[in-house]
Amino acid sequence: MPALRAERVILAIETSCDDTCAAVVSPRGEVLSNRVASQGLLHARYGGVVPEVASRRHLELIDAVAADALETAGVSFGDIESVAVTQGPGLIGALLVGVSWAKATAAPRRLGLTAVDHLHGHVVASTLEPDPIEAPYLSLVASGGHTFLARVEHPSSYEVLGQTLDDAAGEAFDKGARLLGLGYPGGPELDKLAREGDPEAFGFPRSAPGDGLDFSFSGLKTSLLYKVRELGEREAEARRADLAASYQAAIVVALTARVAQAIGSERLSRLSIGGGVAANSGLRESLTELCGELGVRLYAPPMDLCTDNAAMIAAAARFTDPLPYPEYLSLDAAARLVA
Ligand code: KG4
Ligand code: ZN
């Protein structure tokens, strides 16, 4: 058994969707371990996440993933100061596995338990070492489940400035990819294909910000559908790279335009990006260029902190008071969190 550390640590668990995640993070924000057991392949054959399958798999994996996180960090249960867990939003059955596991781990040891908002985790992932962002900053979170812009005055909370009114950006990538006959999840494949195509080949609607900072992506997917039909199977197949590049460009422009508007209106000089779409090469290029022009520092954490992970849940827990034993025994998971 490893010797006890001088400084106690946070053990965090995240099971809101289809990844079983556990991490150990120090109170100063050093990531000592960040383990993810992906269920991607399990759901790929259905073309999307099947909630009941996800919860059952979390149950099978969570003990092993948590043990792996502790071992990788070189700590034992005696080193844990508090347990943090995603309370929501997410798939209720999946969340319940994490919440129940966290209670069962914290209660016998009389440890505190921090209930974390998954989105808060994405927003503050960039506060972790080795290059922590300092508040105030603007946060863009774009994943398969969410797309929003938030102002962070202090990492203990965030103010949503704008959000998607329909599909998330990652969902738009996935649906576009499916229309182009690519695999699931389609974002990375579409990104790859787009590099070989012309982003100006097709004029997909590039929505500019209206009065607010909200996003809408569902119309874009429909225009790709119509374009593919109009071209016919053979032509659409031949021009797949151009279709991918033009479709991606429309999403990237929509995201970049709102970031630019928010930086201006909020007068912020730091931007962090998170969520799986932060991996998109077109988005990274476009935001790097924008930030260069505006003199804004861009924080793009390593991808394992951008996609769903438990280190970001620990990051949020650093700025949230844990519930003491036995108060958290009645804690419930929540598919939707009411702010
Ligand atoms: O954050 P994430 O791993 O999971 C949640 O949805 O919470 O994000 C996954 C999403 C998927 O929709 C995936 O297609 C998209 O992120 N994604 C990408 C890229 N890599 C992942 N979208 C565009 N370009 C990429 N390179
Ligand atoms: Zn997420």
Short mmCIF file of C-alpha atoms and ligand atoms in Angstrom, two decimals:
data_model
loop_
_atom_site.label_atom_id
_atom_site.label_comp_id
_atom_site.label_asym_id
_atom_site.label_seq_id
_atom_site.Cartn_x
_atom_site.Cartn_y
_atom_site.Cartn_z
CA MET A 1 0.00 0.00 0.00
CA PRO A 2 1.45 3.45 -0.91
CA ALA A 3 2.51 5.74 1.98
CA LEU A 4 -0.02 8.45 2.87
CA ARG A 5 0.51 11.76 1.05
CA ALA A 6 1.17 14.96 2.95
CA GLU A 7 -1.70 16.59 1.09
CA ARG A 8 -5.06 14.92 0.78
CA VAL A 9 -6.74 14.65 -2.61
CA ILE A 10 -10.11 14.65 -4.37
CA LEU A 11 -11.43 11.43 -5.90
CA ALA A 12 -13.88 12.32 -8.68
CA ILE A 13 -16.35 10.17 -10.61
CA GLU A 14 -18.18 10.99 -13.86
CA THR A 15 -20.80 8.71 -15.43
CA SER A 16 -23.25 11.13 -17.07
CA CYS A 17 -23.23 9.51 -20.51
CA ASP A 18 -21.28 6.63 -22.03
CA ASP A 19 -17.82 7.03 -20.49
CA THR A 20 -16.98 5.61 -17.08
CA CYS A 21 -14.50 8.10 -15.60
CA ALA A 22 -12.50 8.43 -12.37
CA ALA A 23 -9.75 10.90 -11.49
CA VAL A 24 -7.57 11.97 -8.60
CA VAL A 25 -6.76 15.67 -8.36
CA SER A 26 -4.91 17.64 -5.70
CA PRO A 27 -6.54 20.69 -4.09
CA ARG A 28 -4.07 22.84 -6.09
CA GLY A 29 -5.38 21.39 -9.34
CA GLU A 30 -2.66 18.90 -10.27
CA VAL A 31 -4.14 15.96 -12.17
CA LEU A 32 -2.62 12.87 -10.52
CA SER A 33 -4.70 10.52 -12.65
CA ASN A 34 -7.57 10.82 -15.14
CA ARG A 35 -8.93 7.47 -16.30
CA VAL A 36 -11.69 6.89 -18.84
CA ALA A 37 -13.22 3.58 -19.88
CA SER A 38 -14.96 4.42 -23.12
CA GLN A 39 -18.09 2.55 -24.11
CA GLY A 40 -17.84 3.97 -27.64
CA LEU A 41 -17.53 0.63 -29.41
CA LEU A 42 -20.40 -0.85 -27.45
CA HIS A 43 -22.79 1.86 -28.68
CA ALA A 44 -21.33 2.29 -32.18
CA ARG A 45 -23.37 -0.60 -33.54
CA TYR A 46 -26.58 1.26 -32.56
CA GLY A 47 -25.40 4.55 -34.09
CA GLY A 48 -25.83 6.36 -30.75
CA VAL A 49 -25.80 5.89 -26.99
CA VAL A 50 -28.39 3.43 -25.61
CA PRO A 51 -29.13 4.65 -22.05
CA GLU A 52 -29.93 1.28 -20.49
CA VAL A 53 -26.85 -0.33 -22.01
CA ALA A 54 -24.73 2.59 -20.73
CA SER A 55 -25.93 2.27 -17.10
CA ARG A 56 -25.33 -1.46 -17.00
CA ARG A 57 -21.84 -1.03 -18.37
CA HIS A 58 -21.05 1.72 -15.82
CA LEU A 59 -21.98 -0.74 -13.08
CA GLU A 60 -19.58 -3.31 -14.46
CA LEU A 61 -16.72 -0.86 -14.90
CA ILE A 62 -16.84 1.66 -12.09
CA ASP A 63 -14.98 -0.29 -9.38
CA ALA A 64 -12.13 -1.14 -11.72
CA VAL A 65 -11.86 2.38 -13.18
CA ALA A 66 -11.79 3.98 -9.71
CA ALA A 67 -9.19 1.47 -8.48
CA ASP A 68 -7.12 2.22 -11.58
CA ALA A 69 -7.33 5.98 -10.93
CA LEU A 70 -6.16 5.52 -7.33
CA GLU A 71 -3.33 3.22 -8.34
CA THR A 72 -2.16 5.46 -11.19
CA ALA A 73 -2.13 8.43 -8.79
CA GLY A 74 -0.24 6.36 -6.21
CA VAL A 75 -2.77 7.07 -3.47
CA SER A 76 -4.99 4.99 -1.21
CA PHE A 77 -8.44 5.67 0.26
CA GLY A 78 -6.70 7.15 3.34
CA ASP A 79 -5.41 10.01 1.17
CA ILE A 80 -8.86 11.10 0.03
CA GLU A 81 -10.21 14.33 1.43
CA SER A 82 -13.54 14.23 -0.37
CA VAL A 83 -15.37 12.41 -3.15
CA ALA A 84 -16.82 14.42 -6.05
CA VAL A 85 -19.44 13.14 -8.45
CA THR A 86 -21.46 14.40 -11.40
CA GLN A 87 -25.04 14.93 -10.23
CA GLY A 88 -26.36 15.93 -13.68
CA PRO A 89 -27.28 16.77 -16.36
CA GLY A 90 -27.11 13.48 -18.23
CA LEU A 91 -28.72 10.07 -18.56
CA ILE A 92 -30.49 9.40 -15.28
CA GLY A 93 -29.62 5.71 -15.00
CA ALA A 94 -25.98 6.39 -15.85
CA LEU A 95 -25.76 9.25 -13.35
CA LEU A 96 -27.31 7.11 -10.61
CA VAL A 97 -24.51 4.58 -10.88
CA GLY A 98 -21.91 7.29 -10.18
CA VAL A 99 -23.90 8.98 -7.41
CA SER A 100 -24.60 5.68 -5.62
CA TRP A 101 -20.98 4.60 -5.92
CA ALA A 102 -19.77 7.96 -4.56
CA LYS A 103 -22.12 7.77 -1.57
CA ALA A 104 -21.13 4.18 -0.82
CA THR A 105 -17.45 5.17 -0.94
CA ALA A 106 -17.71 8.40 1.06
CA ALA A 107 -20.20 7.39 3.76
CA PRO A 108 -18.35 4.55 5.55
CA ARG A 109 -15.23 6.74 5.68
CA ARG A 110 -17.22 9.80 6.81
CA LEU A 111 -15.79 11.81 3.90
CA GLY A 112 -17.51 14.85 2.42
CA LEU A 113 -19.23 14.46 -0.95
CA THR A 114 -19.39 17.20 -3.59
CA ALA A 115 -22.27 17.10 -6.06
CA VAL A 116 -21.04 18.61 -9.33
CA ASP A 117 -22.84 20.08 -12.32
CA HIS A 118 -21.31 18.39 -15.39
CA LEU A 119 -21.35 21.67 -17.33
CA HIS A 120 -19.53 23.46 -14.51
CA GLY A 121 -16.87 20.76 -14.92
CA HIS A 122 -16.45 21.52 -18.64
CA VAL A 123 -16.26 25.27 -17.91
CA VAL A 124 -13.51 24.97 -15.27
CA ALA A 125 -11.44 22.11 -16.78
CA SER A 126 -9.07 24.83 -17.99
CA THR A 127 -8.30 25.87 -14.37
CA LEU A 128 -6.31 22.66 -13.88
CA GLU A 129 -2.50 22.50 -13.97
CA PRO A 130 -0.14 22.77 -15.81
CA ASP A 131 -1.45 25.93 -17.52
CA PRO A 132 -4.38 27.08 -15.41
CA ILE A 133 -6.54 29.89 -16.74
CA GLU A 134 -7.35 32.77 -14.39
CA ALA A 135 -10.81 34.29 -14.06
CA PRO A 136 -12.42 36.32 -15.45
CA TYR A 137 -12.63 34.44 -18.75
CA LEU A 138 -14.97 33.38 -21.52
CA SER A 139 -15.69 29.68 -21.86
CA LEU A 140 -16.92 27.97 -25.03
CA VAL A 141 -18.20 24.45 -24.41
CA ALA A 142 -19.17 22.48 -27.51
CA SER A 143 -19.79 18.76 -27.20
CA GLY A 144 -22.22 16.12 -28.41
CA GLY A 145 -24.72 17.07 -25.72
CA HIS A 146 -24.22 20.78 -25.14
CA THR A 147 -23.11 24.00 -26.79
CA PHE A 148 -22.90 27.22 -24.82
CA LEU A 149 -20.86 30.31 -24.03
CA ALA A 150 -20.31 31.28 -20.41
CA ARG A 151 -18.71 34.11 -18.51
CA VAL A 152 -16.66 32.99 -15.52
CA GLU A 153 -16.11 35.70 -12.97
CA HIS A 154 -14.90 33.19 -10.39
CA PRO A 155 -14.53 29.43 -11.01
CA SER A 156 -17.11 28.63 -8.34
CA SER A 157 -19.87 29.43 -10.84
CA TYR A 158 -20.58 30.55 -14.41
CA GLU A 159 -23.09 32.70 -16.23
CA VAL A 160 -24.50 31.30 -19.47
CA LEU A 161 -24.40 34.03 -22.13
CA GLY A 162 -25.82 31.98 -24.99
CA GLN A 163 -26.63 28.38 -25.78
CA THR A 164 -27.93 26.20 -28.57
CA LEU A 165 -31.65 26.38 -29.15
CA ASP A 166 -31.75 22.95 -30.81
CA ASP A 167 -28.87 20.60 -31.70
CA ALA A 168 -25.47 20.74 -30.03
CA ALA A 169 -22.48 21.42 -32.29
CA GLY A 170 -21.17 17.87 -31.84
CA GLU A 171 -24.61 16.53 -32.72
CA ALA A 172 -24.55 18.64 -35.90
CA PHE A 173 -21.17 17.10 -36.76
CA ASP A 174 -22.44 13.58 -36.02
CA LYS A 175 -25.65 14.01 -38.02
CA GLY A 176 -23.78 15.59 -40.93
CA ALA A 177 -21.30 12.73 -40.88
CA ARG A 178 -24.10 10.20 -40.97
CA LEU A 179 -25.64 11.93 -44.01
CA LEU A 180 -22.25 11.66 -45.70
CA GLY A 181 -22.02 7.97 -44.89
CA LEU A 182 -19.26 8.30 -42.29
CA GLY A 183 -19.05 6.24 -39.09
CA TYR A 184 -20.12 7.13 -35.53
CA PRO A 185 -19.15 9.34 -33.77
CA GLY A 186 -18.77 11.27 -36.97
CA GLY A 187 -17.11 14.50 -35.77
CA PRO A 188 -13.52 13.30 -36.03
CA GLU A 189 -14.14 11.59 -39.40
CA LEU A 190 -15.86 14.61 -40.85
CA ASP A 191 -12.96 16.77 -39.63
CA LYS A 192 -10.48 14.49 -41.41
CA LEU A 193 -12.44 14.43 -44.65
CA ALA A 194 -12.95 18.22 -44.54
CA ARG A 195 -9.18 18.75 -44.75
CA GLU A 196 -9.28 17.39 -48.30
CA GLY A 197 -12.19 19.56 -49.41
CA ASP A 198 -13.01 23.17 -50.30
CA PRO A 199 -14.88 25.03 -47.52
CA GLU A 200 -16.26 27.49 -50.09
CA ALA A 201 -17.59 24.83 -52.47
CA PHE A 202 -21.13 24.92 -51.06
CA GLY A 203 -22.94 27.83 -49.42
CA PHE A 204 -24.44 26.31 -46.30
CA PRO A 205 -26.15 28.86 -44.03
CA ARG A 206 -23.55 30.49 -41.81
CA SER A 207 -25.69 31.95 -39.07
CA ALA A 208 -24.49 35.28 -37.70
CA PRO A 209 -25.36 36.27 -34.12
CA GLY A 210 -28.71 38.02 -33.92
CA ASP A 211 -29.54 40.05 -30.85
CA GLY A 212 -28.19 37.44 -28.49
CA LEU A 213 -25.50 34.80 -28.34
CA ASP A 214 -27.67 31.72 -28.85
CA PHE A 215 -26.87 29.09 -31.48
CA SER A 216 -29.00 27.02 -33.84
CA PHE A 217 -27.68 24.08 -35.83
CA SER A 218 -30.72 22.08 -36.87
CA GLY A 219 -31.34 24.06 -40.10
CA LEU A 220 -27.81 23.37 -41.22
CA LYS A 221 -28.28 19.63 -41.05
CA THR A 222 -31.47 19.98 -43.13
CA SER A 223 -29.67 21.99 -45.80
CA LEU A 224 -27.01 19.30 -46.04
CA LEU A 225 -29.74 16.71 -46.46
CA TYR A 226 -31.32 18.73 -49.31
CA LYS A 227 -27.94 19.32 -50.95
CA VAL A 228 -27.10 15.60 -50.88
CA ARG A 229 -30.50 14.80 -52.42
CA GLU A 230 -30.12 17.49 -55.05
CA LEU A 231 -26.68 16.24 -56.10
CA GLY A 232 -27.80 12.64 -56.31
CA GLU A 233 -25.96 9.64 -54.91
CA ARG A 234 -23.07 9.50 -57.34
CA GLU A 235 -22.26 13.23 -57.38
CA ALA A 236 -22.66 13.53 -53.59
CA GLU A 237 -20.24 10.63 -53.17
CA ALA A 238 -17.72 12.22 -55.54
CA ARG A 239 -17.92 15.57 -53.74
CA ARG A 240 -17.99 14.26 -50.18
CA ALA A 241 -14.84 16.13 -49.14
CA ASP A 242 -16.21 19.46 -50.43
CA LEU A 243 -19.54 18.81 -48.70
CA ALA A 244 -17.73 17.99 -45.43
CA ALA A 245 -15.46 21.05 -45.66
CA SER A 246 -18.34 23.44 -46.42
CA TYR A 247 -20.55 21.94 -43.70
CA GLN A 248 -17.77 22.14 -41.12
CA ALA A 249 -17.01 25.73 -42.13
CA ALA A 250 -20.62 26.72 -41.43
CA ILE A 251 -20.43 25.29 -37.89
CA VAL A 252 -17.03 26.86 -37.25
CA VAL A 253 -18.16 30.28 -38.47
CA ALA A 254 -21.27 30.14 -36.25
CA LEU A 255 -19.16 29.32 -33.18
CA THR A 256 -16.38 31.80 -33.96
CA ALA A 257 -18.77 34.69 -34.67
CA ARG A 258 -20.44 34.32 -31.27
CA VAL A 259 -17.13 34.01 -29.47
CA ALA A 260 -16.01 37.25 -31.17
CA GLN A 261 -19.21 39.01 -30.18
CA ALA A 262 -18.98 37.79 -26.56
CA ILE A 263 -15.34 38.80 -26.21
CA GLY A 264 -16.29 42.29 -27.37
CA SER A 265 -19.40 42.75 -25.27
CA GLU A 266 -17.98 41.11 -22.14
CA ARG A 267 -14.54 42.73 -22.50
CA LEU A 268 -12.66 39.57 -21.68
CA SER A 269 -9.05 38.81 -22.54
CA ARG A 270 -9.01 35.04 -21.94
CA LEU A 271 -10.92 32.29 -23.72
CA SER A 272 -11.08 28.62 -22.83
CA ILE A 273 -12.53 25.89 -25.03
CA GLY A 274 -13.94 22.55 -23.97
CA GLY A 275 -16.15 19.67 -25.10
CA GLY A 276 -15.32 17.14 -27.81
CA VAL A 277 -15.74 19.68 -30.64
CA ALA A 278 -12.72 21.56 -29.22
CA ALA A 279 -10.71 18.86 -31.05
CA ASN A 280 -11.95 20.13 -34.42
CA SER A 281 -9.02 21.37 -36.47
CA GLY A 282 -11.08 24.00 -38.30
CA LEU A 283 -12.40 25.44 -35.04
CA ARG A 284 -8.96 25.52 -33.42
CA GLU A 285 -7.52 27.32 -36.45
CA SER A 286 -10.34 29.83 -36.59
CA LEU A 287 -10.25 30.62 -32.85
CA THR A 288 -6.45 30.87 -32.84
CA GLU A 289 -6.69 33.41 -35.63
CA LEU A 290 -9.47 35.36 -33.91
CA CYS A 291 -7.64 35.43 -30.57
CA GLY A 292 -4.45 36.55 -32.33
CA GLU A 293 -6.33 39.45 -33.92
CA LEU A 294 -8.04 40.49 -30.69
CA GLY A 295 -5.06 39.98 -28.36
CA VAL A 296 -6.96 37.34 -26.41
CA ARG A 297 -5.14 34.39 -24.79
CA LEU A 298 -6.64 31.08 -25.91
CA TYR A 299 -6.55 28.16 -23.47
CA ALA A 300 -7.13 24.86 -25.22
CA PRO A 301 -6.52 22.17 -22.60
CA PRO A 302 -5.29 18.73 -23.69
CA MET A 303 -8.08 16.72 -25.33
CA ASP A 304 -8.47 14.34 -22.39
CA LEU A 305 -9.62 17.35 -20.33
CA CYS A 306 -11.94 18.61 -23.12
CA THR A 307 -13.95 15.43 -23.67
CA ASP A 308 -15.95 13.93 -20.80
CA ASN A 309 -13.63 13.12 -17.91
CA ALA A 310 -13.57 13.08 -14.12
CA ALA A 311 -10.63 15.49 -13.61
CA MET A 312 -12.92 18.32 -14.69
CA ILE A 313 -15.45 17.19 -12.07
CA ALA A 314 -12.69 17.43 -9.46
CA ALA A 315 -11.79 20.85 -10.89
CA ALA A 316 -15.31 22.09 -10.17
CA ALA A 317 -15.28 20.41 -6.73
CA ARG A 318 -12.25 22.52 -5.78
CA PHE A 319 -14.54 25.54 -5.87
CA THR A 320 -17.66 23.94 -4.32
CA ASP A 321 -18.27 23.08 -0.64
CA PRO A 322 -18.67 19.33 -0.09
CA LEU A 323 -21.81 18.12 1.66
CA PRO A 324 -20.94 16.64 5.06
CA TYR A 325 -21.88 13.10 6.12
CA PRO A 326 -24.76 12.16 6.44
CA GLU A 327 -26.40 15.03 4.54
CA TYR A 328 -25.57 13.59 1.13
CA LEU A 329 -27.23 10.25 1.74
CA SER A 330 -30.44 11.70 0.33
CA LEU A 331 -28.68 13.24 -2.69
CA ASP A 332 -30.35 12.36 -5.97
CA ALA A 333 -29.03 12.38 -9.52
CA ALA A 334 -30.79 14.81 -11.85
CA ALA A 335 -31.21 14.40 -15.62
CA ARG A 336 -31.58 18.18 -15.73
CA LEU A 337 -30.10 20.51 -13.17
CA VAL A 338 -32.07 23.62 -12.27
CA ALA A 339 -29.59 26.44 -11.71
O1 KG4 B 1 -17.37 16.02 -24.99
P1 KG4 B 1 -17.65 14.79 -25.75
O2 KG4 B 1 -16.59 13.72 -25.78
O3 KG4 B 1 -18.93 14.06 -25.20
C1 KG4 B 1 -20.14 14.70 -24.94
O4 KG4 B 1 -20.93 14.79 -25.89
O5 KG4 B 1 -20.34 15.16 -23.80
O6 KG4 B 1 -18.03 15.21 -27.22
C2 KG4 B 1 -18.31 14.28 -28.22
C3 KG4 B 1 -18.68 15.05 -29.46
C4 KG4 B 1 -19.20 14.13 -30.56
O7 KG4 B 1 -20.36 14.72 -31.09
C5 KG4 B 1 -18.06 14.12 -31.55
O8 KG4 B 1 -18.47 13.90 -32.88
C6 KG4 B 1 -17.50 15.52 -31.39
O9 KG4 B 1 -17.55 15.74 -29.99
N1 KG4 B 1 -16.11 15.59 -31.87
C7 KG4 B 1 -15.73 16.33 -32.93
C8 KG4 B 1 -14.35 16.08 -33.12
N2 KG4 B 1 -13.94 15.20 -32.14
C9 KG4 B 1 -15.04 14.91 -31.39
N3 KG4 B 1 -16.43 17.15 -33.71
C10 KG4 B 1 -15.76 17.75 -34.71
N4 KG4 B 1 -14.45 17.57 -34.96
C11 KG4 B 1 -13.71 16.75 -34.20
N5 KG4 B 1 -12.41 16.58 -34.46
ZN ZN B 2 -19.86 16.61 -21.50
#
